[in-house]
XYZ file of C-alpha atoms in Angstrom:
725
model
C 0.000 0.000 0.000
C 2.783 2.401 0.881
C 4.555 1.714 -2.410
C 1.381 2.253 -4.363
C 0.677 5.503 -2.579
C 4.269 6.596 -3.259
C 3.854 5.769 -6.976
C 0.701 7.864 -7.235
C 2.520 10.822 -5.620
C 5.306 10.551 -8.165
C 2.790 11.004 -10.941
C 1.481 14.202 -9.437
C 2.747 17.744 -10.184
C 5.592 17.619 -7.616
C 6.664 14.091 -8.390
C 9.971 15.191 -9.877
C 11.131 16.789 -6.602
C 10.120 13.734 -4.600
C 12.001 11.542 -7.044
C 15.174 13.592 -6.667
C 14.825 13.426 -2.900
C 14.554 9.676 -3.038
C 17.660 9.449 -5.186
C 19.553 11.613 -2.696
C 18.425 9.440 0.236
C 19.497 6.283 -1.566
C 22.852 7.887 -2.378
C 23.424 8.823 1.238
C 22.565 5.295 2.337
C 25.011 3.886 -0.177
C 27.799 6.222 1.015
C 27.101 5.324 4.649
C 27.208 1.574 3.989
C 30.353 1.934 1.837
C 32.166 3.949 4.522
C 31.263 1.390 7.195
C 32.741 -1.557 5.290
C 35.811 0.219 3.874
C 39.090 0.700 5.871
C 39.910 4.144 7.260
C 43.231 4.283 5.447
C 41.565 3.562 2.092
C 38.955 6.232 2.614
C 41.551 8.853 3.405
C 43.631 7.814 0.426
C 40.713 8.054 -1.959
C 39.704 11.394 -0.566
C 43.229 12.868 -0.939
C 43.545 11.511 -4.447
C 40.330 13.245 -5.397
C 41.673 16.650 -4.363
C 44.947 17.239 -6.170
C 45.450 20.727 -4.772
C 45.487 19.678 -1.114
C 49.019 19.082 0.123
C 49.436 15.918 2.165
C 50.333 16.780 5.770
C 53.382 15.240 7.394
C 52.461 13.116 10.387
C 53.914 14.100 13.728
C 54.765 10.495 14.565
C 58.010 9.007 13.336
C 56.387 5.544 13.033
C 56.018 5.672 9.241
C 56.293 2.539 7.108
C 58.669 2.393 4.169
C 55.870 1.926 1.672
C 54.136 5.072 2.864
C 57.384 6.962 2.675
C 57.764 5.931 -0.949
C 54.218 7.014 -1.729
C 54.935 10.432 -0.245
C 58.116 10.828 -2.268
C 56.333 9.763 -5.431
C 53.501 12.125 -4.704
C 56.012 14.940 -4.105
C 57.773 14.220 -7.373
C 54.546 14.945 -9.212
C 54.663 18.571 -8.228
C 53.274 18.873 -4.710
C 56.613 18.912 -2.892
C 56.932 22.664 -2.988
C 53.419 23.062 -1.637
C 54.199 20.827 1.328
C 57.322 22.822 2.121
C 55.533 26.133 1.752
C 52.810 25.049 4.145
C 55.439 23.987 6.650
C 57.192 27.312 6.272
C 53.978 29.213 6.887
C 53.304 27.138 9.987
C 56.844 27.018 11.355
C 57.829 30.641 10.844
C 56.905 31.549 14.374
C 60.284 32.674 15.673
C 63.223 34.813 14.739
C 66.464 33.878 16.523
C 64.580 30.840 17.762
C 63.093 32.396 20.873
C 61.861 35.741 19.612
C 58.226 35.608 18.459
C 57.310 37.226 15.206
C 55.054 40.278 15.323
C 51.350 39.663 15.824
C 50.384 40.822 12.356
C 52.568 38.166 10.782
C 50.760 35.456 12.700
C 47.432 36.871 11.552
C 48.548 37.187 7.959
C 49.576 33.527 8.032
C 46.073 32.481 9.113
C 44.533 34.730 6.506
C 46.634 33.128 3.803
C 45.583 29.663 4.933
C 41.918 30.655 4.653
C 42.556 32.094 1.227
C 44.247 28.919 0.037
C 41.473 26.697 1.392
C 38.894 28.909 -0.335
C 40.688 28.530 -3.652
C 40.788 24.774 -3.163
C 37.042 24.700 -2.583
C 36.386 26.742 -5.719
C 38.497 24.401 -7.836
C 36.801 21.296 -6.451
C 33.355 22.769 -6.998
C 34.149 23.563 -10.622
C 35.288 19.992 -11.221
C 32.276 18.393 -9.581
C 29.646 20.634 -11.160
C 29.828 18.813 -14.507
C 29.977 15.288 -13.035
C 27.553 14.940 -10.167
C 24.130 16.083 -9.308
C 23.402 18.856 -6.880
C 22.816 16.462 -3.974
C 26.019 14.486 -4.586
C 27.919 17.734 -4.882
C 26.733 18.764 -1.425
C 27.851 15.405 -0.061
C 31.275 15.791 -1.628
C 31.630 19.267 -0.149
C 30.782 17.829 3.238
C 33.498 15.183 2.829
C 35.925 17.871 1.704
C 35.328 19.990 4.787
C 35.803 16.938 7.005
C 39.068 16.117 5.237
C 40.313 19.680 5.650
C 39.476 19.629 9.355
C 41.414 16.390 9.767
C 44.296 17.842 7.804
C 44.299 20.939 9.968
C 44.391 18.797 13.106
C 47.388 16.917 11.729
C 49.174 20.182 10.992
C 48.506 21.435 14.512
C 50.010 18.252 15.897
C 53.108 18.527 13.697
C 55.767 20.337 15.742
C 59.506 19.964 16.089
C 60.248 19.800 19.795
C 63.689 20.029 21.358
C 64.036 19.940 25.136
C 60.301 20.485 25.587
C 60.456 23.733 23.588
C 58.980 24.439 20.192
C 61.709 25.334 17.765
C 61.826 26.419 14.149
C 63.402 24.163 11.572
C 67.024 24.663 10.625
C 67.436 27.421 8.098
C 64.056 28.979 8.943
C 65.440 32.429 9.706
C 67.567 32.336 6.602
C 64.495 31.700 4.454
C 62.674 34.531 6.164
C 65.556 36.885 5.524
C 65.459 36.079 1.839
C 61.651 36.389 1.633
C 61.588 39.794 3.275
C 63.206 41.360 0.275
C 66.982 41.446 0.306
C 66.855 42.722 -3.210
C 70.500 43.701 -3.375
C 71.777 40.142 -2.910
C 72.584 38.439 -6.183
C 70.127 35.910 -7.604
C 72.806 33.245 -7.532
C 73.257 33.693 -3.792
C 69.502 33.607 -3.182
C 69.105 30.478 -5.275
C 71.882 28.636 -3.451
C 70.587 29.688 -0.044
C 67.030 28.659 -0.942
C 68.117 25.276 -2.285
C 70.182 24.674 0.832
C 67.280 25.562 3.123
C 64.889 23.343 1.156
C 67.266 20.395 1.351
C 67.695 20.886 5.086
C 63.967 21.277 5.715
C 63.217 18.184 3.644
C 65.264 16.107 6.071
C 63.785 17.713 9.184
C 60.057 17.312 8.660
C 60.046 14.386 11.055
C 61.485 14.048 14.486
C 64.889 12.408 14.275
C 65.404 9.278 16.342
C 68.648 7.747 17.423
C 71.935 9.119 18.750
C 73.498 12.417 17.737
C 76.677 10.614 16.676
C 76.701 7.177 15.098
C 78.784 5.017 17.462
C 79.611 2.587 14.626
C 80.878 5.246 12.200
C 84.519 5.453 11.168
C 86.089 8.658 9.917
C 88.993 9.380 7.602
C 90.026 13.009 7.443
C 91.579 14.975 4.597
C 92.946 18.477 4.338
C 90.770 21.170 2.794
C 91.879 22.026 -0.726
C 90.525 25.561 -0.675
C 91.874 28.668 -2.275
C 92.266 30.452 1.051
C 94.239 27.459 2.402
C 95.159 27.834 6.095
C 92.935 30.914 6.557
C 89.715 29.326 5.301
C 86.438 30.780 6.688
C 83.718 28.636 5.054
C 80.729 31.019 5.015
C 82.796 34.102 4.101
C 85.444 32.774 1.715
C 83.254 31.744 -1.191
C 85.295 29.085 -2.950
C 83.099 28.010 -5.864
C 80.336 29.370 -8.033
C 81.170 33.026 -7.371
C 84.845 33.390 -8.183
C 84.246 34.151 -11.844
C 81.447 36.644 -11.265
C 82.351 38.350 -8.019
C 85.960 37.561 -7.259
C 87.436 35.634 -4.367
C 85.591 37.454 -1.574
C 81.839 37.826 -1.649
C 79.947 40.708 -0.135
C 77.523 38.629 1.919
C 77.629 35.568 4.145
C 77.020 32.499 1.972
C 77.602 29.031 3.413
C 78.415 25.896 1.398
C 75.510 23.591 0.594
C 77.137 20.807 2.597
C 79.087 21.622 5.760
C 82.856 21.182 5.332
C 84.129 17.794 6.484
C 87.807 18.523 5.888
C 90.556 19.826 8.157
C 92.119 23.241 7.585
C 95.905 22.873 7.180
C 98.466 24.732 9.249
C 100.452 27.644 7.759
C 103.073 26.480 5.279
C 105.855 28.042 7.357
C 104.770 26.004 10.361
C 102.879 26.928 13.484
C 104.042 27.412 17.053
C 102.126 27.931 20.268
C 101.019 31.564 20.499
C 102.724 34.070 22.756
C 100.902 34.004 26.069
C 98.914 36.843 27.567
C 99.784 39.589 28.543
C 102.996 39.447 26.507
C 100.915 38.992 23.354
C 99.740 42.589 23.675
C 103.206 43.647 22.508
C 104.270 40.835 20.161
C 103.010 37.736 18.334
C 104.660 35.103 16.172
C 104.717 36.383 12.609
C 104.409 32.947 10.974
C 101.113 32.359 12.789
C 99.475 35.339 11.042
C 101.821 36.395 8.258
C 100.801 36.613 4.609
C 101.971 38.744 1.643
C 99.291 41.404 2.009
C 100.163 41.898 5.659
C 103.813 42.355 4.681
C 102.809 45.019 2.159
C 100.600 46.720 4.757
C 103.439 46.986 7.291
C 105.570 49.052 4.918
C 103.241 52.047 5.323
C 102.233 51.633 8.987
C 104.693 51.974 11.822
C 102.431 50.698 14.596
C 103.362 47.104 13.695
C 106.930 46.060 12.909
C 108.456 42.705 11.984
C 111.455 41.937 14.168
C 112.949 38.501 13.663
C 110.261 35.856 14.126
C 107.915 38.272 15.883
C 105.434 40.907 14.826
C 105.943 43.751 17.288
C 103.462 46.410 18.452
C 105.374 49.362 19.944
C 103.635 50.696 23.034
C 101.391 53.729 22.442
C 102.026 53.515 18.689
C 98.979 53.571 16.459
C 97.528 55.045 13.319
C 96.742 58.167 15.326
C 99.601 60.631 15.574
C 100.466 61.397 19.163
C 99.472 57.912 20.263
C 96.214 56.156 21.018
C 96.306 57.217 24.679
C 96.170 60.860 23.653
C 93.359 60.012 21.246
C 91.255 58.399 23.995
C 91.923 61.214 26.453
C 90.866 63.822 23.901
C 87.566 61.989 23.399
C 86.943 61.966 27.141
C 87.753 65.679 27.320
C 85.274 66.499 24.549
C 82.469 64.543 26.269
C 83.103 64.159 30.039
C 80.144 61.769 30.363
C 82.238 59.217 28.498
C 83.986 57.670 31.452
C 85.975 54.792 30.055
C 85.633 51.707 32.211
C 82.765 53.066 34.331
C 79.946 54.531 32.297
C 81.292 52.932 29.104
C 82.052 49.216 29.384
C 81.053 47.466 26.096
C 82.285 48.990 22.812
C 82.065 47.864 19.192
C 85.042 48.832 17.009
C 83.993 48.774 13.353
C 86.808 47.938 10.976
C 89.422 46.454 13.304
C 92.164 48.427 11.539
C 94.253 49.236 14.610
C 94.081 46.803 17.538
C 96.125 49.220 19.663
C 92.831 51.083 20.191
C 91.383 47.922 21.727
C 94.518 47.302 23.794
C 94.480 50.795 25.302
C 90.760 50.564 26.134
C 91.362 47.228 27.833
C 93.773 48.968 30.200
C 90.832 51.186 31.154
C 88.551 48.165 31.887
C 86.634 48.547 28.625
C 85.729 45.355 26.765
C 85.863 46.077 23.035
C 84.505 43.717 20.409
C 86.172 44.297 17.037
C 84.271 43.764 13.787
C 86.683 42.508 11.153
C 85.514 43.489 7.682
C 86.877 40.787 5.393
C 88.390 42.199 2.225
C 91.261 41.589 -0.149
C 93.506 44.300 1.271
C 94.653 42.993 4.622
C 93.082 40.779 7.245
C 93.913 42.442 10.555
C 91.184 40.614 12.473
C 93.461 37.587 12.622
C 96.215 39.754 14.113
C 93.774 41.057 16.731
C 92.738 37.516 17.688
C 96.365 36.403 17.912
C 97.034 39.274 20.306
C 94.163 38.057 22.492
C 91.406 40.569 21.757
C 87.683 39.932 21.253
C 87.131 39.866 17.489
C 84.760 38.351 14.974
C 84.569 38.465 11.179
C 81.434 39.349 9.262
C 80.295 41.139 6.113
C 78.662 44.493 6.765
C 76.599 45.234 3.700
C 72.955 44.131 3.506
C 72.100 41.915 6.452
C 71.922 42.835 10.094
C 74.819 42.152 12.398
C 74.150 39.182 14.733
C 73.385 41.273 17.820
C 70.206 42.311 19.620
C 69.108 45.932 19.631
C 70.437 48.575 22.004
C 73.325 46.681 23.620
C 76.552 48.595 22.863
C 77.446 51.529 25.108
C 79.553 53.090 22.350
C 80.468 52.296 18.737
C 83.721 53.511 17.223
C 84.923 53.792 13.646
C 88.510 55.071 13.514
C 89.922 56.685 10.370
C 86.627 55.625 8.874
C 86.094 55.268 5.130
C 82.647 53.639 5.264
C 80.035 55.536 3.184
C 77.400 55.765 5.917
C 75.033 57.887 3.848
C 74.878 55.458 0.905
C 71.939 53.118 0.194
C 69.443 55.265 2.116
C 71.681 55.169 5.193
C 71.175 51.444 5.816
C 74.514 50.973 7.535
C 74.030 53.870 9.921
C 70.484 52.733 10.695
C 71.942 49.353 11.629
C 74.428 51.097 13.929
C 71.486 52.979 15.432
C 69.667 49.671 16.020
C 72.441 48.035 18.059
C 73.512 51.230 19.881
C 72.130 51.659 23.378
C 69.652 54.549 23.866
C 71.824 57.446 25.015
C 74.900 55.652 23.622
C 77.734 57.280 21.690
C 78.896 56.915 18.105
C 82.508 58.065 17.743
C 83.591 58.779 14.180
C 87.089 59.878 13.220
C 88.144 60.748 9.681
C 91.268 62.343 8.289
C 89.851 64.022 5.210
C 86.172 64.923 4.932
C 84.787 66.064 1.610
C 82.140 68.753 1.830
C 79.608 66.619 -0.030
C 80.074 63.611 2.264
C 79.988 65.792 5.367
C 76.724 67.435 4.293
C 75.175 64.047 3.493
C 76.270 62.713 6.872
C 74.853 65.740 8.676
C 71.525 65.336 6.882
C 71.349 61.654 7.767
C 72.251 62.042 11.447
C 69.746 64.889 11.778
C 67.000 62.740 10.250
C 67.517 60.053 12.913
C 67.756 62.711 15.647
C 71.348 62.078 16.679
C 72.808 64.932 18.678
C 76.337 66.129 17.819
C 78.049 66.458 21.179
C 81.473 67.425 19.853
C 83.251 68.093 16.585
C 86.944 68.789 16.756
C 90.051 68.347 14.659
C 92.918 67.439 16.946
C 96.139 69.342 16.197
C 98.342 66.448 17.282
C 96.619 63.495 15.645
C 95.398 65.567 12.672
C 92.150 63.625 12.800
C 88.675 65.111 12.849
C 86.538 63.526 15.572
C 82.752 63.703 15.764
C 80.844 62.315 18.713
C 77.125 61.655 18.282
C 74.576 60.579 20.881
C 71.475 58.492 20.245
C 68.185 59.820 21.739
C 67.108 58.428 25.092
C 63.364 58.754 24.424
C 60.880 58.914 21.542
C 59.775 62.495 22.167
C 62.210 63.959 19.659
C 60.999 61.674 16.861
C 57.580 63.325 16.973
C 59.151 66.741 16.318
C 60.739 65.736 13.017
C 59.563 67.826 10.082
C 60.370 65.144 7.530
C 59.481 61.591 8.516
C 62.336 60.104 6.539
C 63.440 57.514 7.413
C 60.025 56.444 8.707
C 59.537 54.794 12.060
C 59.448 51.007 11.962
C 56.140 49.328 12.666
C 55.510 48.572 16.307
C 55.207 44.843 15.690
C 58.598 44.588 13.950
C 61.110 42.882 16.204
C 64.284 44.996 16.536
C 66.190 42.072 18.079
C 65.687 39.785 15.073
C 69.036 39.680 13.310
C 69.997 36.213 12.023
C 69.790 36.389 8.215
C 67.491 39.410 8.471
C 68.093 42.178 5.903
C 68.824 45.673 7.126
C 65.813 47.949 7.306
C 65.462 51.508 6.075
C 63.235 52.413 8.986
C 63.985 53.773 12.444
C 63.225 51.660 15.492
C 61.777 53.567 18.413
C 63.435 53.707 21.812
C 62.035 51.075 24.226
C 59.784 52.585 26.870
C 57.995 49.679 28.575
C 59.474 48.363 31.791
C 59.592 44.805 30.433
C 61.833 45.886 27.515
C 65.598 45.966 27.731
C 67.337 49.270 27.077
C 64.953 51.532 28.974
C 67.629 52.472 31.516
C 71.392 52.826 31.374
C 73.177 49.982 33.215
C 74.991 50.399 36.503
C 78.613 51.485 36.424
C 81.202 48.794 35.934
C 81.884 46.480 37.759
C 78.600 46.736 39.675
C 76.616 45.946 36.527
C 78.125 42.430 36.428
C 76.036 41.383 39.430
C 72.986 43.572 38.694
C 69.796 41.891 37.539
C 67.458 44.443 35.886
C 63.683 44.537 36.288
C 63.021 43.570 32.664
C 64.816 40.239 33.084
C 62.503 37.269 33.296
C 63.396 34.539 35.777
C 65.801 36.555 37.897
C 66.135 33.597 40.227
C 67.426 31.421 37.392
C 70.014 34.028 36.431
C 71.195 34.319 40.030
C 71.360 30.536 40.388
C 73.231 30.238 37.085
C 75.855 32.697 38.309
C 76.363 30.824 41.587
C 76.334 27.469 39.807
C 79.165 28.353 37.442
C 81.209 30.106 40.085
C 81.184 26.915 42.158
C 82.051 24.696 39.186
C 84.857 26.956 37.960
C 86.402 27.472 41.406
C 86.088 23.889 42.648
C 86.539 21.910 39.436
C 87.649 23.725 36.298
C 90.565 25.718 37.726
C 92.062 22.795 39.622
C 90.661 19.500 38.374
C 90.981 19.557 34.569
C 94.758 19.778 34.239
C 94.546 23.011 32.230
C 97.237 25.658 32.669
C 94.927 28.655 32.775
C 97.809 31.115 32.485
C 98.041 30.058 28.819
C 94.325 30.625 28.152
C 93.118 33.972 26.816
C 90.470 33.500 24.065
C 87.517 31.402 25.265
C 84.199 30.570 23.623
C 81.084 29.395 25.440
C 79.260 27.608 22.618
C 75.899 27.615 24.415
C 75.801 30.558 26.780
C 72.675 31.183 28.821
C 73.069 34.009 31.341
C 76.831 34.496 31.017
C 77.546 32.824 34.358
C 80.487 30.858 32.950
C 82.073 34.037 31.547
C 81.497 35.936 34.794
C 83.182 33.158 36.790
C 86.318 33.361 34.618
C 86.580 37.140 34.704
C 89.188 37.162 37.461
C 91.476 34.987 35.325
C 92.037 37.834 32.820
C 90.108 35.877 30.220
C 87.534 37.139 27.749
C 84.662 34.877 26.668
C 82.668 34.975 23.455
C 79.170 34.069 24.669
C 77.386 32.382 21.767
C 73.597 32.214 22.084
C 72.272 29.664 19.547
C 69.471 31.023 17.389
C 67.099 28.213 18.454
C 67.657 28.810 22.191
C 65.916 31.334 24.473
C 67.204 34.833 23.759
C 69.364 35.760 26.756
C 71.955 37.777 24.812
C 70.585 41.230 25.817
C 71.165 40.330 29.477
C 74.713 39.156 28.723
C 75.507 42.587 27.282
C 73.715 44.235 30.195
C 76.205 42.527 32.524
C 79.130 44.087 30.664
C 80.036 40.962 28.697
C 80.034 40.316 24.945
C 78.334 37.703 22.817
C 76.794 36.886 19.464
C 73.932 34.966 17.847
C 74.828 31.901 15.797
C 73.334 28.794 14.231
C 75.769 25.942 14.851
C 74.503 24.064 11.821
C 76.744 26.548 9.960
C 80.424 27.454 10.420
C 81.295 30.313 12.761
C 82.571 33.667 11.486
C 86.185 33.614 12.591
C 89.616 32.599 11.397
C 91.076 29.148 11.967
C 93.100 28.852 15.183
C 91.232 31.672 16.954
C 90.416 30.237 20.400
C 92.398 28.682 23.233
C 89.424 26.917 24.826
C 85.929 25.880 23.747
C 83.263 25.162 26.360
C 80.135 23.164 25.499
C 77.691 22.487 28.326
C 74.869 20.141 27.210
C 75.409 21.540 23.757
C 75.309 18.468 21.504
C 72.194 17.047 23.132
C 70.285 20.091 21.792
C 71.221 19.315 18.193
C 69.339 16.060 17.654
C 66.521 17.742 15.729
C 68.432 20.604 14.162
C 71.651 19.833 12.364
C 71.778 17.317 9.560
C 75.457 16.510 10.168
C 76.377 17.057 13.830
C 79.856 15.671 13.131
C 80.544 18.810 11.079
C 80.332 20.813 14.309
C 83.237 18.807 15.719
C 85.135 19.579 12.498
C 84.307 23.262 13.012
C 85.619 23.056 16.575
C 88.857 21.665 15.171
C 89.034 24.592 12.739
C 88.572 27.446 15.202
C 90.625 25.909 18.033
C 94.353 26.546 18.193
C 96.783 23.625 18.236
C 97.380 22.972 21.903
C 93.936 24.375 22.719
C 91.371 22.691 24.946
C 87.773 21.509 24.692
C 85.571 20.965 27.739
C 82.306 19.138 26.989
C 79.633 18.367 29.587
C 76.777 16.206 28.320
C 75.043 12.839 28.437
C 77.194 9.717 28.400
C 75.428 8.439 25.266
C 76.813 11.512 23.486
C 80.233 11.649 25.129
C 81.215 8.075 24.245
C 80.984 8.442 20.430
C 82.284 12.027 20.708
C 85.425 10.711 22.382
C 85.951 8.340 19.449
C 85.581 11.241 16.983
C 88.119 13.352 18.891
C 90.551 10.452 18.910
C 90.136 10.067 15.143
C 91.229 13.707 14.900
C 94.282 12.696 16.976
C 93.291 14.831 19.908
C 94.502 13.788 23.338
C 91.791 12.904 25.858
C 93.101 14.377 29.083
C 90.211 13.528 31.395
C 86.838 11.784 31.330
C 84.339 11.471 34.148
C 80.778 10.193 34.287
C 78.085 9.849 36.940
C 74.330 9.283 36.719
C 74.349 9.004 32.904
C 76.109 12.358 32.523
C 79.767 13.210 32.328
C 82.553 15.447 31.098
C 85.351 15.212 28.541
C 88.439 17.394 28.636
C 90.508 17.045 25.452
C 93.493 18.865 23.951
C 94.101 19.461 20.260
C 97.552 18.463 19.093
C 99.630 19.868 16.243
C 98.943 17.385 13.504
C 99.740 17.445 9.823
C 97.960 14.657 7.898
């Protein structure tokens, strides 16, 4: 009866609609029964194959079968690989320098882009289905699509790279961001190589890596590097291939090799001897440790360094400044009495590193000066500065930011300066303004100023509201000295008639610096109490033990200082067998609050505090204490000459690299490069890391001086020997 009644209704005026409804109900029943009897994996596979534009998410679990891995690679080879990587980049670009969150608008723009992409996917799917299925089936397919997208979104939310219970960006993330933000001046060849390198690294880091950092069954055979720069090879600065024909031997921007170097840098051809110990090295160093033809040509026209026998001598109070560097420093202090060397001014950046006697004289006044060696083809004096025992690093200074946070240097000096600060919209001077402390001093000395350059410089410094405190040409040194001061508040920026350069957006992070291009905007002075740089630090040495209000976790910083003081006093100075009177240049490869450097301060030792880019950003506090440091990604070589450091310290350093670096062994090779023959390495870490690390050090023919382990953790103290393969 019911079927008969239904048949009569079909024949009526609205029978067509009822018929379509019946078809839809039958279709839904069929889909429900089919989904119940089919496997979940098959349903997902069919659904993903029906939507070609949806990138397949990478599962957060590492339990992936080989067959599935092959399917993913095959699927990527068909053209979706780039889309997978781009989605990961959009999701993972949450930090700059690892611990510094991106501005809020960048997070929002990322979500907006995801919505836009999903909307385009829906439009494409609808256009495909409109000619194949009925209206009811189309609605069902759209419902399945939305469910698939929700599942995909959940998988993406679960996909995170976690190291030490902290979310971290993938290796090379900041580099990609720097390229995407518009470093238009960098050559296309450099961008292409950097992008390919980042893609290759990200491809291997989509999943959490299991297993040990070092393969305990691996065997290593080492060869010497056959590079053009030979014994002075700096991998990311000396571009050895691909650029020599177009740009010459040196390149104007940091560009690392695609694969980290796995070769050993040879010793100088004239041999190498143990460096002259501090403090005697202030006056002389071994010439064969630093000598090269361009240095010999440079000495002919500069009397502040003289070759005498096997030594390179530095006559006391001799410098490029006539009348001596002591007179030069005293004249600066007379022009601006607020510059009290060693009290009000503790941390200084010397741009150019042309005359290390300036650094030596400031050190006598308790001023810690970090020299920026500008690598060029003329003469490499940064290596001479390091051999003398002064804090120095090497870096290009052209288009990318220097690896420092904002507002950390008390003063910045450029002696006998030839840098065109006003060129390229004043980018270089704006970068100096970024890293200079509010109220800090920029000291510029030039011998011959052209009227055009002086007018351009005056216009630029006025536009960024720098105040000229003094301008004087010294009769003795015959050098014109200008001393500028950066504003201490934002009030003066409002009074500018011309807003050029413009103020940077509030959500732009001034501390982001690793592979970030220089900006042509002006960062405002910090004003909130939780920001660093709002107040000038205490006078030295009180600032070493001062913990400012803006520092998070003061208790941890205090405990870190006490912790390292106890370890250094009770263990390092007496229990490692190291003759600390021979140690001058020290690097802490994973500095946190600078407690290790503070504990060694009484030993007349300077420490380069390296804060890894994926670690919490504690570098501003290290500078606040009156110490120096730098950002770095240890998956790349460090910016310094071979044989730069007497001691390398790595506290739980390698255990943080399991999910970052593709070849952790290359970091050990880098340690061999930057450590002097006869230098020391102190590694504290888990036993599962120390055991294979000891085997690697022995393969390098290092001498293991001491090992100790307790409760699955231990320490290795090893010494590098003079070895020629």
